[in-house]
PDB file of C-alpha atoms and ligand atoms in Angstrom:
ATOM      1  CA  MET J   1      -7.597 -18.059 -15.325  1.00 98.00           C
ATOM      2  CA  LYS J   2      -8.118 -21.273 -17.254  1.00 98.00           C
ATOM      3  CA  ILE J   3     -11.312 -21.542 -19.281  1.00 98.00           C
ATOM      4  CA  PHE J   4     -12.784 -24.901 -20.291  1.00 98.00           C
ATOM      5  CA  ILE J   5     -15.809 -25.559 -22.421  1.00 98.00           C
ATOM      6  CA  THR J   6     -15.748 -29.357 -22.567  1.00 98.00           C
ATOM      7  CA  LYS J   7     -16.295 -31.899 -19.803  1.00 98.00           C
ATOM      8  CA  THR J   8     -13.347 -34.008 -20.970  1.00 98.00           C
ATOM      9  CA  GLU J   9     -10.880 -31.146 -20.777  1.00 98.00           C
ATOM     10  CA  ILE J  10     -11.921 -29.822 -17.390  1.00 98.00           C
ATOM     11  CA  LYS J  11     -12.116 -33.319 -15.898  1.00 98.00           C
ATOM     12  CA  SER J  12      -8.619 -34.159 -17.048  1.00 98.00           C
ATOM     13  CA  TYR J  13      -7.235 -30.819 -15.769  1.00 98.00           C
ATOM     14  CA  LEU J  14      -8.888 -31.185 -12.351  1.00 98.00           C
ATOM     15  CA  SER J  15      -7.956 -34.846 -11.940  1.00 97.00           C
ATOM     16  CA  SER J  16      -4.269 -33.988 -12.224  1.00 96.00           C
ATOM     17  CA  LEU J  17      -4.722 -31.381  -9.473  1.00 97.00           C
ATOM     18  CA  LYS J  18      -6.631 -33.853  -7.303  1.00 96.00           C
ATOM     19  CA  GLU J  19      -3.715 -36.253  -7.634  1.00 96.00           C
ATOM     20  CA  GLN J  20      -1.605 -33.524  -6.028  1.00 97.00           C
ATOM     21  CA  ASN J  21      -4.166 -33.439  -3.177  1.00 97.00           C
ATOM     22  CA  LYS J  22      -5.397 -29.967  -4.060  1.00 98.00           C
ATOM     23  CA  SER J  23      -8.821 -29.146  -2.672  1.00 98.00           C
ATOM     24  CA  ILE J  24     -11.441 -27.740  -5.045  1.00 98.00           C
ATOM     25  CA  GLY J  25     -14.018 -25.116  -4.105  1.00 98.00           C
ATOM     26  CA  PHE J  26     -16.875 -24.794  -6.574  1.00 99.00           C
ATOM     27  CA  VAL J  27     -19.270 -21.915  -7.220  1.00 99.00           C
ATOM     28  CA  PRO J  28     -21.973 -22.807  -9.757  1.00 98.00           C
ATOM     29  CA  THR J  29     -23.623 -19.773 -11.372  1.00 98.00           C
ATOM     30  CA  MET J  30     -25.827 -18.793 -14.278  1.00 98.00           C
ATOM     31  CA  GLY J  31     -23.588 -15.808 -15.035  1.00 98.00           C
ATOM     32  CA  ALA J  32     -24.542 -12.119 -14.952  1.00 97.00           C
ATOM     33  CA  LEU J  33     -22.192 -12.051 -12.004  1.00 98.00           C
ATOM     34  CA  HIS J  34     -22.440  -9.480  -9.232  1.00 97.00           C
ATOM     35  CA  GLN J  35     -20.865  -8.809  -5.842  1.00 96.00           C
ATOM     36  CA  GLY J  36     -22.976 -11.573  -4.287  1.00 97.00           C
ATOM     37  CA  HIS J  37     -21.299 -14.157  -6.537  1.00 98.00           C
ATOM     38  CA  LEU J  38     -17.889 -12.635  -5.846  1.00 98.00           C
ATOM     39  CA  SER J  39     -18.494 -12.997  -2.112  1.00 97.00           C
ATOM     40  CA  LEU J  40     -19.090 -16.741  -2.655  1.00 98.00           C
ATOM     41  CA  ILE J  41     -15.866 -16.968  -4.634  1.00 98.00           C
ATOM     42  CA  LYS J  42     -13.959 -15.186  -1.852  1.00 98.00           C
ATOM     43  CA  LYS J  43     -15.351 -17.625   0.702  1.00 98.00           C
ATOM     44  CA  ALA J  44     -14.324 -20.530  -1.523  1.00 98.00           C
ATOM     45  CA  GLN J  45     -10.823 -19.092  -1.939  1.00 98.00           C
ATOM     46  CA  GLN J  46     -10.327 -18.906   1.822  1.00 98.00           C
ATOM     47  CA  LYS J  47     -11.050 -22.612   2.298  1.00 98.00           C
ATOM     48  CA  ASN J  48      -9.727 -24.352  -0.840  1.00 98.00           C
ATOM     49  CA  ASP J  49      -6.564 -24.603  -2.905  1.00 98.00           C
ATOM     50  CA  LEU J  50      -8.346 -23.631  -6.084  1.00 98.00           C
ATOM     51  CA  VAL J  51     -11.740 -22.323  -7.100  1.00 98.00           C
ATOM     52  CA  VAL J  52     -13.821 -23.366 -10.087  1.00 99.00           C
ATOM     53  CA  VAL J  53     -16.754 -21.219 -11.213  1.00 99.00           C
ATOM     54  CA  SER J  54     -19.257 -22.472 -13.761  1.00 99.00           C
ATOM     55  CA  VAL J  55     -21.358 -20.157 -15.894  1.00 98.00           C
ATOM     56  CA  PHE J  56     -24.276 -22.031 -17.412  1.00 98.00           C
ATOM     57  CA  VAL J  57     -27.811 -20.768 -17.940  1.00 98.00           C
ATOM     58  CA  ASN J  58     -29.583 -24.022 -17.249  1.00 98.00           C
ATOM     59  CA  PRO J  59     -32.656 -24.373 -19.494  1.00 98.00           C
ATOM     60  CA  THR J  60     -34.355 -27.130 -17.486  1.00 98.00           C
ATOM     61  CA  GLN J  61     -34.870 -24.974 -14.392  1.00 98.00           C
ATOM     62  CA  PHE J  62     -36.900 -22.297 -16.208  1.00 96.00           C
ATOM     63  CA  ASP J  63     -40.644 -22.858 -16.218  1.00 93.00           C
ATOM     64  CA  LYS J  64     -41.241 -19.960 -18.625  1.00 93.00           C
ATOM     65  CA  LYS J  65     -39.534 -19.814 -22.001  1.00 94.00           C
ATOM     66  CA  GLU J  66     -39.435 -16.004 -22.037  1.00 94.00           C
ATOM     67  CA  ASP J  67     -37.655 -15.969 -18.671  1.00 93.00           C
ATOM     68  CA  LEU J  68     -34.915 -18.187 -20.128  1.00 96.00           C
ATOM     69  CA  ILE J  69     -34.653 -16.057 -23.268  1.00 96.00           C
ATOM     70  CA  ASN J  70     -34.520 -12.818 -21.272  1.00 93.00           C
ATOM     71  CA  TYR J  71     -32.106 -14.084 -18.634  1.00 94.00           C
ATOM     72  CA  PRO J  72     -29.136 -11.663 -18.764  1.00 94.00           C
ATOM     73  CA  LYS J  73     -26.082 -13.055 -20.572  1.00 95.00           C
ATOM     74  CA  THR J  74     -22.957 -11.022 -19.920  1.00 97.00           C
ATOM     75  CA  ILE J  75     -20.106 -13.448 -20.406  1.00 98.00           C
ATOM     76  CA  GLU J  76     -17.460 -10.837 -21.356  1.00 98.00           C
ATOM     77  CA  ASN J  77     -18.083  -8.896 -18.178  1.00 98.00           C
ATOM     78  CA  ASP J  78     -18.322 -12.135 -16.155  1.00 98.00           C
ATOM     79  CA  THR J  79     -14.910 -13.234 -17.433  1.00 98.00           C
ATOM     80  CA  LYS J  80     -13.404  -9.849 -16.531  1.00 98.00           C
ATOM     81  CA  LEU J  81     -14.893  -9.974 -13.036  1.00 98.00           C
ATOM     82  CA  LEU J  82     -13.651 -13.517 -12.471  1.00 98.00           C
ATOM     83  CA  LYS J  83     -10.141 -12.549 -13.554  1.00 98.00           C
ATOM     84  CA  SER J  84     -10.276  -9.508 -11.267  1.00 98.00           C
ATOM     85  CA  VAL J  85     -10.835 -11.747  -8.225  1.00 98.00           C
ATOM     86  CA  SER J  86      -8.187 -14.280  -9.376  1.00 98.00           C
ATOM     87  CA  CYS J  87     -10.610 -17.118 -10.000  1.00 98.00           C
ATOM     88  CA  ASP J  88      -8.591 -20.183 -11.080  1.00 98.00           C
ATOM     89  CA  VAL J  89     -10.925 -21.989 -13.447  1.00 98.00           C
ATOM     90  CA  LEU J  90     -14.031 -21.037 -15.415  1.00 98.00           C
ATOM     91  CA  PHE J  91     -16.213 -23.812 -16.788  1.00 99.00           C
ATOM     92  CA  LEU J  92     -18.352 -22.521 -19.634  1.00 98.00           C
ATOM     93  CA  PRO J  93     -20.156 -25.426 -21.277  1.00 98.00           C
ATOM     94  CA  SER J  94     -22.810 -25.240 -23.987  1.00 98.00           C
ATOM     95  CA  VAL J  95     -26.284 -26.731 -23.557  1.00 98.00           C
ATOM     96  CA  GLU J  96     -25.272 -29.612 -25.896  1.00 98.00           C
ATOM     97  CA  GLU J  97     -22.156 -30.303 -23.840  1.00 98.00           C
ATOM     98  CA  ILE J  98     -24.263 -30.775 -20.706  1.00 98.00           C
ATOM     99  CA  TYR J  99     -27.453 -32.338 -22.073  1.00 98.00           C
ATOM    100  CA  ASP J 100     -26.425 -33.816 -25.461  1.00 96.00           C
ATOM    101  CA  ASN J 101     -29.687 -33.781 -27.374  1.00 92.00           C
ATOM    102  CA  ASN J 102     -31.870 -34.518 -24.390  1.00 96.00           C
ATOM    103  CA  VAL J 103     -32.682 -31.278 -22.578  1.00 98.00           C
ATOM    104  CA  THR J 104     -34.785 -32.803 -19.790  1.00 98.00           C
ATOM    105  CA  SER J 105     -34.637 -33.085 -16.017  1.00 98.00           C
ATOM    106  CA  GLU J 106     -34.121 -36.084 -13.843  1.00 97.00           C
ATOM    107  CA  ARG J 107     -36.983 -36.525 -11.326  1.00 97.00           C
ATOM    108  CA  PHE J 108     -36.029 -36.011  -7.693  1.00 97.00           C
ATOM    109  CA  ASP J 109     -37.646 -36.640  -4.354  1.00 97.00           C
ATOM    110  CA  PHE J 110     -36.443 -34.008  -1.914  1.00 97.00           C
ATOM    111  CA  ASP J 111     -38.607 -35.317   0.946  1.00 97.00           C
ATOM    112  CA  GLY J 112     -41.185 -32.562   0.577  1.00 96.00           C
ATOM    113  CA  LEU J 113     -38.794 -29.592   0.547  1.00 97.00           C
ATOM    114  CA  GLU J 114     -39.735 -29.004  -3.081  1.00 96.00           C
ATOM    115  CA  HIS J 115     -43.506 -28.597  -2.869  1.00 94.00           C
ATOM    116  CA  GLN J 116     -43.998 -25.104  -1.488  1.00 94.00           C
ATOM    117  CA  MET J 117     -42.811 -21.615  -2.408  1.00 96.00           C
ATOM    118  CA  GLU J 118     -40.586 -21.786  -5.524  1.00 95.00           C
ATOM    119  CA  GLY J 119     -41.686 -25.380  -6.102  1.00 93.00           C
ATOM    120  CA  GLU J 120     -45.344 -24.415  -6.060  1.00 94.00           C
ATOM    121  CA  PHE J 121     -45.009 -21.400  -8.322  1.00 91.00           C
ATOM    122  CA  ARG J 122     -42.293 -22.632 -10.735  1.00 93.00           C
ATOM    123  CA  GLU J 123     -43.222 -26.074 -11.967  1.00 92.00           C
ATOM    124  CA  GLY J 124     -40.297 -28.437 -12.465  1.00 95.00           C
ATOM    125  CA  HIS J 125     -37.828 -25.818 -11.224  1.00 97.00           C
ATOM    126  CA  PHE J 126     -36.166 -27.940  -8.567  1.00 98.00           C
ATOM    127  CA  ASP J 127     -35.876 -31.018 -10.769  1.00 98.00           C
ATOM    128  CA  GLY J 128     -33.988 -28.756 -13.173  1.00 98.00           C
ATOM    129  CA  VAL J 129     -31.763 -27.394 -10.401  1.00 98.00           C
ATOM    130  CA  GLY J 130     -31.119 -30.893  -9.021  1.00 98.00           C
ATOM    131  CA  THR J 131     -30.253 -32.183 -12.492  1.00 98.00           C
ATOM    132  CA  ILE J 132     -27.718 -29.486 -13.298  1.00 98.00           C
ATOM    133  CA  VAL J 133     -26.109 -29.312  -9.854  1.00 98.00           C
ATOM    134  CA  LYS J 134     -25.701 -33.100  -9.705  1.00 98.00           C
ATOM    135  CA  THR J 135     -24.244 -33.130 -13.237  1.00 98.00           C
ATOM    136  CA  LEU J 136     -21.818 -30.321 -12.399  1.00 98.00           C
ATOM    137  CA  PHE J 137     -20.782 -32.036  -9.160  1.00 98.00           C
ATOM    138  CA  GLU J 138     -20.017 -35.187 -11.162  1.00 98.00           C
ATOM    139  CA  ILE J 139     -17.874 -33.235 -13.627  1.00 98.00           C
ATOM    140  CA  ILE J 140     -16.025 -30.983 -11.161  1.00 98.00           C
ATOM    141  CA  THR J 141     -15.949 -33.369  -8.140  1.00 98.00           C
ATOM    142  CA  PRO J 142     -15.492 -30.431  -5.737  1.00 98.00           C
ATOM    143  CA  ASN J 143     -14.617 -30.818  -2.060  1.00 98.00           C
ATOM    144  CA  LYS J 144     -16.872 -27.908  -1.174  1.00 98.00           C
ATOM    145  CA  ALA J 145     -19.602 -26.071  -3.078  1.00 99.00           C
ATOM    146  CA  TYR J 146     -20.947 -22.609  -2.240  1.00 98.00           C
ATOM    147  CA  PHE J 147     -24.508 -21.305  -2.602  1.00 98.00           C
ATOM    148  CA  GLY J 148     -26.162 -18.056  -1.535  1.00 98.00           C
ATOM    149  CA  GLU J 149     -28.893 -18.034   1.096  1.00 98.00           C
ATOM    150  CA  LYS J 150     -31.018 -15.792  -1.118  1.00 98.00           C
ATOM    151  CA  ASP J 151     -32.154 -19.052  -2.708  1.00 98.00           C
ATOM    152  CA  PHE J 152     -32.595 -20.646   0.701  1.00 98.00           C
ATOM    153  CA  GLN J 153     -35.004 -23.322  -0.520  1.00 98.00           C
ATOM    154  CA  GLN J 154     -32.546 -24.242  -3.285  1.00 98.00           C
ATOM    155  CA  LEU J 155     -29.753 -24.482  -0.703  1.00 98.00           C
ATOM    156  CA  GLN J 156     -31.773 -26.868   1.488  1.00 98.00           C
ATOM    157  CA  ILE J 157     -32.743 -28.934  -1.541  1.00 98.00           C
ATOM    158  CA  ILE J 158     -29.146 -29.261  -2.696  1.00 98.00           C
ATOM    159  CA  LYS J 159     -28.097 -30.333   0.815  1.00 98.00           C
ATOM    160  CA  LYS J 160     -30.891 -32.936   0.731  1.00 98.00           C
ATOM    161  CA  MET J 161     -29.799 -34.197  -2.710  1.00 98.00           C
ATOM    162  CA  VAL J 162     -26.197 -34.521  -1.555  1.00 98.00           C
ATOM    163  CA  ALA J 163     -27.297 -36.494   1.522  1.00 98.00           C
ATOM    164  CA  LYS J 164     -29.734 -38.749  -0.354  1.00 98.00           C
ATOM    165  CA  HIS J 165     -27.337 -39.517  -3.207  1.00 97.00           C
ATOM    166  CA  ARG J 166     -24.381 -39.747  -0.816  1.00 98.00           C
ATOM    167  CA  LEU J 167     -22.347 -37.280  -2.880  1.00 98.00           C
ATOM    168  CA  ASP J 168     -18.915 -36.552  -1.522  1.00 98.00           C
ATOM    169  CA  VAL J 169     -19.148 -32.756  -1.343  1.00 98.00           C
ATOM    170  CA  LYS J 170     -19.735 -30.289   1.482  1.00 98.00           C
ATOM    171  CA  VAL J 171     -22.445 -27.757   0.686  1.00 98.00           C
ATOM    172  CA  LYS J 172     -21.883 -24.326   2.206  1.00 98.00           C
ATOM    173  CA  GLY J 173     -24.553 -21.651   2.510  1.00 98.00           C
ATOM    174  CA  CYS J 174     -23.420 -18.016   2.452  1.00 97.00           C
ATOM    175  CA  PRO J 175     -25.305 -14.937   3.703  1.00 97.00           C
ATOM    176  CA  ILE J 176     -27.372 -12.819   1.325  1.00 98.00           C
ATOM    177  CA  PHE J 177     -25.426  -9.970  -0.233  1.00 97.00           C
ATOM    178  CA  ARG J 178     -27.439  -6.741  -0.436  1.00 98.00           C
ATOM    179  CA  GLU J 179     -27.309  -3.422  -2.249  1.00 98.00           C
ATOM    180  CA  GLU J 180     -26.861  -0.391   0.026  1.00 98.00           C
ATOM    181  CA  ASP J 181     -30.620   0.146   0.112  1.00 98.00           C
ATOM    182  CA  GLY J 182     -31.204  -3.461   1.200  1.00 98.00           C
ATOM    183  CA  LEU J 183     -32.328  -5.045  -2.074  1.00 98.00           C
ATOM    184  CA  ALA J 184     -30.941  -8.581  -2.275  1.00 98.00           C
ATOM    185  CA  MET J 185     -28.392  -8.807  -5.100  1.00 98.00           C
ATOM    186  CA  SER J 186     -29.683 -10.738  -8.067  1.00 97.00           C
ATOM    187  CA  SER J 187     -28.849 -10.982 -11.745  1.00 94.00           C
ATOM    188  CA  ARG J 188     -32.480 -10.054 -12.386  1.00 94.00           C
ATOM    189  CA  ASN J 189     -32.091  -6.620 -10.731  1.00 96.00           C
ATOM    190  CA  THR J 190     -30.467  -5.228 -13.887  1.00 94.00           C
ATOM    191  CA  ARG J 191     -33.746  -5.816 -15.737  1.00 94.00           C
ATOM    192  CA  LEU J 192     -35.839  -3.665 -13.380  1.00 98.00           C
ATOM    193  CA  THR J 193     -37.182  -0.346 -14.682  1.00 98.00           C
ATOM    194  CA  GLU J 194     -36.015   2.702 -12.715  1.00 98.00           C
ATOM    195  CA  ALA J 195     -39.391   2.950 -10.976  1.00 98.00           C
ATOM    196  CA  HIS J 196     -39.423  -0.725 -10.025  1.00 98.00           C
ATOM    197  CA  ARG J 197     -35.804  -0.545  -8.880  1.00 98.00           C
ATOM    198  CA  ASN J 198     -36.731   2.381  -6.610  1.00 98.00           C
ATOM    199  CA  ALA J 199     -39.692   0.479  -5.192  1.00 98.00           C
ATOM    200  CA  ALA J 200     -37.875  -2.832  -4.654  1.00 98.00           C
ATOM    201  CA  PRO J 201     -36.083  -2.035  -1.327  1.00 98.00           C
ATOM    202  CA  PHE J 202     -39.551  -2.144   0.248  1.00 98.00           C
ATOM    203  CA  ILE J 203     -39.256  -5.950   0.146  1.00 98.00           C
ATOM    204  CA  TYR J 204     -36.370  -6.104   2.604  1.00 98.00           C
ATOM    205  CA  GLU J 205     -37.760  -3.219   4.699  1.00 98.00           C
ATOM    206  CA  THR J 206     -40.912  -5.286   5.178  1.00 98.00           C
ATOM    207  CA  LEU J 207     -38.948  -8.435   6.015  1.00 98.00           C
ATOM    208  CA  LYS J 208     -36.993  -6.544   8.682  1.00 98.00           C
ATOM    209  CA  LYS J 209     -40.265  -5.376  10.236  1.00 98.00           C
ATOM    210  CA  VAL J 210     -41.540  -8.967  10.216  1.00 98.00           C
ATOM    211  CA  ARG J 211     -38.404 -10.007  12.087  1.00 97.00           C
ATOM    212  CA  LYS J 212     -39.089  -7.336  14.722  1.00 97.00           C
ATOM    213  CA  LYS J 213     -42.733  -8.299  15.082  1.00 97.00           C
ATOM    214  CA  PHE J 214     -42.129 -12.062  15.149  1.00 95.00           C
ATOM    215  CA  GLY J 215     -42.747 -13.302  18.658  1.00 88.00           C
ATOM    216  CA  THR J 216     -45.277 -10.614  19.498  1.00 94.00           C
ATOM    217  CA  ASN J 217     -47.360 -11.553  16.466  1.00 94.00           C
ATOM    218  CA  ASN J 218     -47.857 -15.086  15.213  1.00 94.00           C
ATOM    219  CA  ALA J 219     -47.119 -16.211  11.650  1.00 95.00           C
ATOM    220  CA  LEU J 220     -50.762 -16.055  10.599  1.00 95.00           C
ATOM    221  CA  GLU J 221     -51.115 -12.438  11.731  1.00 96.00           C
ATOM    222  CA  LEU J 222     -47.814 -11.468  10.132  1.00 97.00           C
ATOM    223  CA  THR J 223     -48.814 -13.004   6.808  1.00 97.00           C
ATOM    224  CA  GLU J 224     -51.971 -10.874   6.773  1.00 97.00           C
ATOM    225  CA  TRP J 225     -49.971  -7.820   7.828  1.00 98.00           C
ATOM    226  CA  VAL J 226     -47.436  -8.290   4.998  1.00 98.00           C
ATOM    227  CA  LYS J 227     -50.171  -8.736   2.398  1.00 98.00           C
ATOM    228  CA  ASN J 228     -51.764  -5.482   3.567  1.00 98.00           C
ATOM    229  CA  GLN J 229     -48.448  -3.637   3.416  1.00 98.00           C
ATOM    230  CA  PHE J 230     -47.997  -4.656  -0.223  1.00 98.00           C
ATOM    231  CA  LYS J 231     -51.477  -3.418  -1.100  1.00 97.00           C
ATOM    232  CA  LYS J 232     -50.063   0.074  -0.527  1.00 95.00           C
ATOM    233  CA  GLN J 233     -47.299  -0.586  -3.099  1.00 97.00           C
ATOM    234  CA  PRO J 234     -48.766  -0.390  -6.607  1.00 97.00           C
ATOM    235  CA  LEU J 235     -45.450  -1.307  -8.281  1.00 98.00           C
ATOM    236  CA  LEU J 236     -44.918  -4.529  -6.324  1.00 98.00           C
ATOM    237  CA  ASP J 237     -47.226  -7.549  -6.530  1.00 98.00           C
ATOM    238  CA  ILE J 238     -46.738 -10.154  -3.873  1.00 98.00           C
ATOM    239  CA  GLU J 239     -46.781 -13.749  -5.144  1.00 97.00           C
ATOM    240  CA  TYR J 240     -46.254 -15.466  -1.816  1.00 97.00           C
ATOM    241  CA  PHE J 241     -45.217 -14.664   1.719  1.00 98.00           C
ATOM    242  CA  MET J 242     -44.631 -17.496   4.111  1.00 97.00           C
ATOM    243  CA  ILE J 243     -43.111 -18.157   7.490  1.00 97.00           C
ATOM    244  CA  ALA J 244     -41.656 -21.646   7.511  1.00 97.00           C
ATOM    245  CA  ASP J 245     -39.569 -23.960   9.633  1.00 96.00           C
ATOM    246  CA  GLU J 246     -35.977 -23.506   8.421  1.00 95.00           C
ATOM    247  CA  LYS J 247     -35.299 -27.235   8.295  1.00 94.00           C
ATOM    248  CA  THR J 248     -38.461 -28.712   6.805  1.00 95.00           C
ATOM    249  CA  LEU J 249     -39.610 -25.539   4.983  1.00 97.00           C
ATOM    250  CA  LYS J 250     -43.113 -26.417   6.123  1.00 95.00           C
ATOM    251  CA  PRO J 251     -45.242 -23.292   6.589  1.00 94.00           C
ATOM    252  CA  THR J 252     -46.277 -22.489  10.112  1.00 92.00           C
ATOM    253  CA  LYS J 253     -49.238 -20.603  11.543  1.00 86.00           C
ATOM    254  CA  TYR J 254     -48.244 -20.601  15.199  1.00 82.00           C
ATOM    255  CA  GLN J 255     -44.590 -20.835  16.096  1.00 84.00           C
ATOM    256  CA  GLU J 256     -43.097 -23.362  18.535  1.00 86.00           C
ATOM    257  CA  SER J 257     -40.258 -22.268  20.798  1.00 83.00           C
ATOM    258  CA  ASP J 258     -37.797 -25.077  19.914  1.00 88.00           C
ATOM    259  CA  LYS J 259     -37.819 -24.420  16.165  1.00 93.00           C
ATOM    260  CA  LYS J 260     -36.035 -21.969  13.918  1.00 95.00           C
ATOM    261  CA  TYR J 261     -38.091 -20.031  11.419  1.00 97.00           C
ATOM    262  CA  ARG J 262     -37.498 -17.949   8.342  1.00 98.00           C
ATOM    263  CA  ALA J 263     -39.770 -15.611   6.395  1.00 98.00           C
ATOM    264  CA  PHE J 264     -39.824 -16.095   2.612  1.00 98.00           C
ATOM    265  CA  ILE J 265     -41.208 -13.789  -0.042  1.00 98.00           C
ATOM    266  CA  ALA J 266     -41.616 -13.612  -3.826  1.00 98.00           C
ATOM    267  CA  VAL J 267     -42.698 -10.401  -5.471  1.00 98.00           C
ATOM    268  CA  PHE J 268     -43.276  -9.261  -9.037  1.00 98.00           C
ATOM    269  CA  ALA J 269     -41.802  -5.868  -9.824  1.00 98.00           C
ATOM    270  CA  GLY J 270     -43.412  -5.438 -13.239  1.00 98.00           C
ATOM    271  CA  ASN J 271     -42.555  -8.698 -14.976  1.00 94.00           C
ATOM    272  CA  ILE J 272     -39.372  -9.284 -12.965  1.00 96.00           C
ATOM    273  CA  ARG J 273     -39.741 -11.782 -10.174  1.00 96.00           C
ATOM    274  CA  LEU J 274     -37.705 -11.079  -7.036  1.00 98.00           C
ATOM    275  CA  ILE J 275     -37.262 -13.356  -4.035  1.00 98.00           C
ATOM    276  CA  ASP J 276     -35.860 -12.704  -0.588  1.00 98.00           C
ATOM    277  CA  ASN J 277     -35.901 -14.181   2.901  1.00 98.00           C
ATOM    278  CA  ILE J 278     -34.867 -13.389   6.448  1.00 98.00           C
ATOM    279  CA  SER J 279     -34.007 -15.475   9.476  1.00 98.00           C
ATOM    280  CA  LEU J 280     -36.436 -14.921  12.351  1.00 97.00           C
ATOM    281  CA  HIS J 281     -34.388 -16.388  15.146  1.00 91.00           C
ATOM    282  CA  LYS J 282     -32.466 -13.926  17.261  1.00 80.00           C
ATOM    283  CA  ASP J 283     -29.275 -15.375  18.682  1.00 71.00           C
TER     284      ASP J 283
HETATM  285  O1  LIG L 301     -28.635 -20.309  -8.158  1.00 79.67           O
HETATM  286  C1  LIG L 301     -28.312 -20.413  -9.369  1.00 79.67           C
HETATM  287  O2  LIG L 301     -27.709 -19.524  -9.976  1.00 79.67           O
HETATM  288  C2  LIG L 301     -28.690 -21.684 -10.112  1.00 79.67           C
HETATM  289  O3  LIG L 301     -29.909 -22.179  -9.673  1.00 79.67           O
HETATM  290  C3  LIG L 301     -27.598 -22.765 -10.069  1.00 79.67           C
HETATM  291  C4  LIG L 301     -27.365 -23.261  -8.661  1.00 79.67           C
HETATM  292  C5  LIG L 301     -26.301 -22.213 -10.632  1.00 79.67           C
HETATM  293  C6  LIG L 301     -28.023 -23.957 -10.917  1.00 79.67           C
HETATM  294  O4  LIG L 301     -28.222 -23.592 -12.241  1.00 79.67           O
END
């Protein structure tokens, strides 16, 4: 596996491969890699000649300083994991390499996809995500880029950015990878206390019940029902639960038959914030 830390070096390496018409699959990450990331890499390997993974904890997408400081950094283990799945290229830039001395976000208009859920509760988050993903796309110039559906709002926002800025990259969403007990894989899971880790599968159990009830109960009733369920869980504090149109991410109260919906949730397990979502359409 080749490892690059500067833009100049990786650009020059990848441009020689592009000249040979090799297709590039790209998996951007913030490190602390787990099986969910590896599943994205496997997908990318199936469809591209080579796969580039970036590991960069992007400061501009964190609204809380302590969250950035406490974000797990496990680069030795990440490198081992990437080698074990035969990743071709690791891009590991420093903050200075990406931002020079100006660690700020570009402002984006994502046509309203950014205002609710993560956008409402994490100020500036999606400008930070847009800034780093656009910058990385410019450096790597991938043919395809892979993102997990756990961050479904992020996925839709990146698709919107690519369309609006006419970037020449195909954005691929990949299904959520879960632990055996249903908890969505996340780098943050390693920071849960044992008690919170044991309580956390309740999130997905509840989402599965919402999926079952959807249709018989409307979104308004289900939102109330979910909030009541979490009242019985002293270790989990619900931040938001929302049923929204998959395309526009606009919350709905009463569903319409020609639309596809998804349920979204954010929960605090102690001071660790966990998100999850589930598709509500049954095909
Ligand atoms: O989903 C993530 O890990 C990050 O938001 C991303 C896409 C790598 C941008 O920093």
